[in-house]
Amino acid sequence: MAITDNAKSYHEKMFPGYVSDFLITDPEFIERFDNFAFDEVVNNDDLDDKTRFMAILATLIGCQGIDEFRAILPAAFNFGVTYVEAKEIVYQAVAYLGIGRIFPF
């Protein structure tokens, strides 16, 4: 199995020019991950990309995925999420999770 063309294309749109170190250090993992995340998932629902990335940002806040939030935020901008919308997602999370959980974001 190899990384699908759909997964490569979506990944490039998310992170233009970025090549993961996992391609060298763990090619089996990145093949499975990329094909799942960047092909199967994005082609298996009715969400548009912008809505999908807004949901991903909110989910990462909810699970305290600070490092992944930092990594995904630029990709969200590549798919049309605006700075104001990203900020509003963070602001709205305060009511659900509290300022103590949200402040790092």
Short mmCIF file of N, CA and C in Angstrom, two decimals:
data_model
loop_
_atom_site.label_atom_id
_atom_site.label_comp_id
_atom_site.label_asym_id
_atom_site.label_seq_id
_atom_site.Cartn_x
_atom_site.Cartn_y
_atom_site.Cartn_z
N MET A 1 0.85 -1.17 0.00
CA MET A 1 0.00 0.00 0.00
C MET A 1 0.90 1.24 0.00
N ALA A 2 0.40 2.31 -0.55
CA ALA A 2 1.12 3.58 -0.58
C ALA A 2 0.16 4.70 -0.22
N ILE A 3 0.70 5.87 0.01
CA ILE A 3 -0.15 7.03 0.29
C ILE A 3 -0.90 7.37 -0.99
N THR A 4 -2.21 7.51 -0.88
CA THR A 4 -3.04 7.75 -2.06
C THR A 4 -2.81 9.15 -2.61
N ASP A 5 -3.14 9.32 -3.87
CA ASP A 5 -3.03 10.65 -4.49
C ASP A 5 -3.96 11.65 -3.80
N ASN A 6 -5.17 11.20 -3.41
CA ASN A 6 -6.09 12.09 -2.69
C ASN A 6 -5.48 12.57 -1.38
N ALA A 7 -4.86 11.64 -0.64
CA ALA A 7 -4.24 12.00 0.64
C ALA A 7 -3.08 12.97 0.43
N LYS A 8 -2.27 12.72 -0.59
CA LYS A 8 -1.14 13.61 -0.88
C LYS A 8 -1.63 15.01 -1.24
N SER A 9 -2.66 15.07 -2.05
CA SER A 9 -3.20 16.36 -2.49
C SER A 9 -3.78 17.15 -1.32
N TYR A 10 -4.56 16.48 -0.48
CA TYR A 10 -5.18 17.16 0.66
C TYR A 10 -4.11 17.62 1.65
N HIS A 11 -3.14 16.77 1.90
CA HIS A 11 -2.04 17.12 2.81
C HIS A 11 -1.29 18.34 2.29
N GLU A 12 -1.06 18.39 1.00
CA GLU A 12 -0.34 19.53 0.40
C GLU A 12 -1.17 20.81 0.54
N LYS A 13 -2.48 20.70 0.43
CA LYS A 13 -3.33 21.88 0.59
C LYS A 13 -3.31 22.35 2.05
N MET A 14 -3.24 21.40 2.98
CA MET A 14 -3.19 21.75 4.40
C MET A 14 -1.85 22.38 4.77
N PHE A 15 -0.80 21.74 4.35
CA PHE A 15 0.56 22.12 4.74
C PHE A 15 1.46 22.23 3.51
N PRO A 16 1.30 23.29 2.74
CA PRO A 16 2.08 23.42 1.49
C PRO A 16 3.59 23.27 1.71
N GLY A 17 4.17 22.35 0.96
CA GLY A 17 5.62 22.15 1.00
C GLY A 17 6.16 21.39 2.19
N TYR A 18 5.30 21.02 3.15
CA TYR A 18 5.77 20.32 4.35
C TYR A 18 5.91 18.83 4.08
N VAL A 19 7.05 18.29 4.48
CA VAL A 19 7.29 16.85 4.37
C VAL A 19 7.53 16.33 5.78
N SER A 20 6.73 15.40 6.20
CA SER A 20 6.82 14.84 7.55
C SER A 20 8.07 13.99 7.73
N ASP A 21 8.70 14.12 8.88
CA ASP A 21 9.83 13.26 9.23
C ASP A 21 9.40 11.80 9.32
N PHE A 22 8.12 11.57 9.58
CA PHE A 22 7.62 10.20 9.67
C PHE A 22 7.77 9.44 8.35
N LEU A 23 7.86 10.14 7.25
CA LEU A 23 8.07 9.45 5.97
C LEU A 23 9.37 8.66 6.00
N ILE A 24 10.33 9.12 6.79
CA ILE A 24 11.61 8.44 6.91
C ILE A 24 11.64 7.54 8.15
N THR A 25 11.19 8.09 9.29
CA THR A 25 11.32 7.36 10.55
C THR A 25 10.26 6.29 10.76
N ASP A 26 9.08 6.48 10.20
CA ASP A 26 8.00 5.50 10.38
C ASP A 26 7.04 5.54 9.19
N PRO A 27 7.52 5.09 8.03
CA PRO A 27 6.70 5.19 6.82
C PRO A 27 5.39 4.40 6.89
N GLU A 28 5.37 3.29 7.62
CA GLU A 28 4.13 2.52 7.73
C GLU A 28 3.07 3.31 8.49
N PHE A 29 3.48 3.98 9.57
CA PHE A 29 2.53 4.79 10.34
C PHE A 29 1.98 5.92 9.48
N ILE A 30 2.85 6.68 8.84
CA ILE A 30 2.40 7.86 8.10
C ILE A 30 1.53 7.46 6.91
N GLU A 31 1.80 6.32 6.32
CA GLU A 31 0.96 5.83 5.23
C GLU A 31 -0.46 5.58 5.71
N ARG A 32 -0.58 4.87 6.83
CA ARG A 32 -1.91 4.58 7.39
C ARG A 32 -2.60 5.86 7.86
N PHE A 33 -1.84 6.72 8.55
CA PHE A 33 -2.43 7.96 9.06
C PHE A 33 -2.87 8.87 7.94
N ASP A 34 -2.01 9.13 6.97
CA ASP A 34 -2.35 10.04 5.88
C ASP A 34 -3.53 9.52 5.06
N ASN A 35 -3.53 8.24 4.76
CA ASN A 35 -4.64 7.69 3.98
C ASN A 35 -5.95 7.78 4.74
N PHE A 36 -5.90 7.58 6.06
CA PHE A 36 -7.11 7.69 6.85
C PHE A 36 -7.55 9.15 6.98
N ALA A 37 -6.67 10.00 7.49
CA ALA A 37 -7.02 11.39 7.83
C ALA A 37 -7.26 12.26 6.60
N PHE A 38 -6.47 12.06 5.57
CA PHE A 38 -6.48 12.98 4.43
C PHE A 38 -7.15 12.42 3.19
N ASP A 39 -7.69 11.21 3.29
CA ASP A 39 -8.44 10.64 2.17
C ASP A 39 -9.77 10.07 2.66
N GLU A 40 -9.71 9.02 3.50
CA GLU A 40 -10.95 8.37 3.94
C GLU A 40 -11.87 9.32 4.69
N VAL A 41 -11.36 10.02 5.69
CA VAL A 41 -12.20 10.90 6.50
C VAL A 41 -12.79 12.04 5.68
N VAL A 42 -11.95 12.73 4.93
CA VAL A 42 -12.44 13.92 4.21
C VAL A 42 -13.34 13.58 3.03
N ASN A 43 -13.32 12.34 2.61
CA ASN A 43 -14.18 11.94 1.51
C ASN A 43 -15.36 11.07 1.96
N ASN A 44 -15.63 11.09 3.27
CA ASN A 44 -16.67 10.23 3.81
C ASN A 44 -17.75 10.97 4.57
N ASP A 45 -17.84 12.29 4.39
CA ASP A 45 -18.89 13.04 5.07
C ASP A 45 -19.35 14.18 4.17
N ASP A 46 -20.35 14.91 4.66
CA ASP A 46 -20.91 16.01 3.88
C ASP A 46 -20.40 17.37 4.31
N LEU A 47 -19.41 17.41 5.19
CA LEU A 47 -18.89 18.69 5.65
C LEU A 47 -18.02 19.35 4.58
N ASP A 48 -18.16 20.67 4.47
CA ASP A 48 -17.19 21.38 3.64
C ASP A 48 -15.92 21.53 4.47
N ASP A 49 -14.82 21.82 3.81
CA ASP A 49 -13.52 21.85 4.48
C ASP A 49 -13.46 22.90 5.60
N LYS A 50 -14.02 24.06 5.37
CA LYS A 50 -13.98 25.11 6.39
C LYS A 50 -14.70 24.66 7.66
N THR A 51 -15.89 24.12 7.51
CA THR A 51 -16.64 23.63 8.67
C THR A 51 -15.89 22.51 9.37
N ARG A 52 -15.29 21.61 8.60
CA ARG A 52 -14.52 20.51 9.17
C ARG A 52 -13.39 21.06 10.04
N PHE A 53 -12.69 22.07 9.55
CA PHE A 53 -11.56 22.60 10.31
C PHE A 53 -12.01 23.39 11.53
N MET A 54 -13.16 24.01 11.46
CA MET A 54 -13.69 24.69 12.64
C MET A 54 -14.02 23.65 13.72
N ALA A 55 -14.59 22.52 13.31
CA ALA A 55 -14.90 21.45 14.25
C ALA A 55 -13.62 20.84 14.83
N ILE A 56 -12.60 20.68 14.00
CA ILE A 56 -11.33 20.13 14.47
C ILE A 56 -10.71 21.06 15.51
N LEU A 57 -10.72 22.36 15.24
CA LEU A 57 -10.17 23.31 16.22
C LEU A 57 -10.92 23.22 17.55
N ALA A 58 -12.25 23.18 17.49
CA ALA A 58 -13.04 23.09 18.71
C ALA A 58 -12.76 21.79 19.47
N THR A 59 -12.63 20.71 18.74
CA THR A 59 -12.35 19.42 19.36
C THR A 59 -10.99 19.41 20.02
N LEU A 60 -10.00 20.00 19.36
CA LEU A 60 -8.65 20.05 19.94
C LEU A 60 -8.63 20.89 21.22
N ILE A 61 -9.43 21.94 21.26
CA ILE A 61 -9.55 22.71 22.51
C ILE A 61 -10.15 21.82 23.59
N GLY A 62 -11.22 21.12 23.24
CA GLY A 62 -11.91 20.28 24.21
C GLY A 62 -11.05 19.18 24.79
N CYS A 63 -10.16 18.63 24.01
CA CYS A 63 -9.30 17.55 24.50
C CYS A 63 -7.94 18.05 24.97
N GLN A 64 -7.80 19.38 25.02
CA GLN A 64 -6.56 20.01 25.47
C GLN A 64 -5.37 19.67 24.57
N GLY A 65 -5.63 19.53 23.29
CA GLY A 65 -4.60 19.23 22.31
C GLY A 65 -3.86 20.48 21.86
N ILE A 66 -3.16 21.11 22.77
CA ILE A 66 -2.52 22.40 22.51
C ILE A 66 -1.52 22.32 21.37
N ASP A 67 -0.64 21.34 21.40
CA ASP A 67 0.39 21.23 20.36
C ASP A 67 -0.24 20.97 18.99
N GLU A 68 -1.23 20.10 18.95
CA GLU A 68 -1.89 19.80 17.67
C GLU A 68 -2.71 20.99 17.19
N PHE A 69 -3.30 21.75 18.12
CA PHE A 69 -4.03 22.97 17.77
C PHE A 69 -3.08 23.93 17.04
N ARG A 70 -1.89 24.11 17.61
CA ARG A 70 -0.89 24.99 16.97
C ARG A 70 -0.53 24.50 15.58
N ALA A 71 -0.45 23.20 15.42
CA ALA A 71 -0.07 22.63 14.12
C ALA A 71 -1.20 22.75 13.10
N ILE A 72 -2.44 22.59 13.53
CA ILE A 72 -3.59 22.57 12.63
C ILE A 72 -4.08 23.98 12.28
N LEU A 73 -3.86 24.96 13.15
CA LEU A 73 -4.37 26.30 12.92
C LEU A 73 -3.96 26.87 11.56
N PRO A 74 -2.70 26.78 11.16
CA PRO A 74 -2.36 27.29 9.82
C PRO A 74 -3.10 26.56 8.69
N ALA A 75 -3.31 25.27 8.86
CA ALA A 75 -4.06 24.50 7.86
C ALA A 75 -5.50 24.98 7.80
N ALA A 76 -6.08 25.28 8.97
CA ALA A 76 -7.45 25.80 8.99
C ALA A 76 -7.54 27.10 8.20
N PHE A 77 -6.54 27.95 8.33
CA PHE A 77 -6.51 29.19 7.56
C PHE A 77 -6.43 28.91 6.06
N ASN A 78 -5.71 27.86 5.69
CA ASN A 78 -5.61 27.46 4.28
C ASN A 78 -6.95 27.01 3.71
N PHE A 79 -7.87 26.62 4.58
CA PHE A 79 -9.18 26.14 4.13
C PHE A 79 -10.29 27.15 4.39
N GLY A 80 -9.91 28.39 4.63
CA GLY A 80 -10.89 29.47 4.69
C GLY A 80 -11.34 29.91 6.06
N VAL A 81 -10.88 29.27 7.12
CA VAL A 81 -11.21 29.74 8.46
C VAL A 81 -10.47 31.07 8.65
N THR A 82 -11.17 32.08 9.12
CA THR A 82 -10.53 33.39 9.30
C THR A 82 -9.95 33.49 10.71
N TYR A 83 -9.09 34.48 10.90
CA TYR A 83 -8.52 34.72 12.23
C TYR A 83 -9.63 35.02 13.23
N VAL A 84 -10.59 35.81 12.82
CA VAL A 84 -11.70 36.16 13.70
C VAL A 84 -12.50 34.91 14.08
N GLU A 85 -12.75 34.03 13.14
CA GLU A 85 -13.49 32.79 13.44
C GLU A 85 -12.71 31.89 14.39
N ALA A 86 -11.42 31.77 14.18
CA ALA A 86 -10.60 30.94 15.07
C ALA A 86 -10.61 31.52 16.49
N LYS A 87 -10.51 32.82 16.58
CA LYS A 87 -10.55 33.49 17.88
C LYS A 87 -11.90 33.27 18.55
N GLU A 88 -12.96 33.35 17.78
CA GLU A 88 -14.31 33.15 18.33
C GLU A 88 -14.51 31.72 18.82
N ILE A 89 -13.93 30.76 18.16
CA ILE A 89 -13.99 29.36 18.62
C ILE A 89 -13.36 29.26 20.01
N VAL A 90 -12.22 29.90 20.17
CA VAL A 90 -11.55 29.90 21.47
C VAL A 90 -12.41 30.61 22.51
N TYR A 91 -12.93 31.78 22.17
CA TYR A 91 -13.76 32.54 23.11
C TYR A 91 -14.99 31.74 23.54
N GLN A 92 -15.66 31.11 22.58
CA GLN A 92 -16.87 30.35 22.90
C GLN A 92 -16.58 29.16 23.80
N ALA A 93 -15.39 28.60 23.71
CA ALA A 93 -15.03 27.44 24.52
C ALA A 93 -14.94 27.77 26.00
N VAL A 94 -14.70 29.04 26.33
CA VAL A 94 -14.60 29.43 27.75
C VAL A 94 -15.88 29.06 28.50
N ALA A 95 -17.03 29.28 27.89
CA ALA A 95 -18.30 28.98 28.56
C ALA A 95 -18.45 27.48 28.87
N TYR A 96 -17.84 26.64 28.06
CA TYR A 96 -17.99 25.19 28.23
C TYR A 96 -16.89 24.56 29.06
N LEU A 97 -15.68 25.12 28.96
CA LEU A 97 -14.53 24.48 29.60
C LEU A 97 -13.90 25.31 30.70
N GLY A 98 -14.20 26.59 30.74
CA GLY A 98 -13.63 27.47 31.74
C GLY A 98 -12.33 28.12 31.28
N ILE A 99 -12.05 29.26 31.85
CA ILE A 99 -10.86 30.01 31.44
C ILE A 99 -9.56 29.26 31.75
N GLY A 100 -9.56 28.47 32.80
CA GLY A 100 -8.35 27.71 33.15
C GLY A 100 -7.93 26.74 32.07
N ARG A 101 -8.90 26.15 31.40
CA ARG A 101 -8.61 25.21 30.31
C ARG A 101 -8.33 25.91 28.99
N ILE A 102 -8.90 27.09 28.83
CA ILE A 102 -8.82 27.78 27.54
C ILE A 102 -7.63 28.71 27.46
N PHE A 103 -7.19 29.25 28.57
CA PHE A 103 -6.14 30.25 28.56
C PHE A 103 -4.90 29.87 27.73
N PRO A 104 -4.43 28.60 27.78
CA PRO A 104 -3.25 28.26 26.96
C PRO A 104 -3.47 28.40 25.45
N PHE A 105 -4.73 28.40 25.03
CA PHE A 105 -5.01 28.51 23.61
C PHE A 105 -5.01 29.96 23.18
#
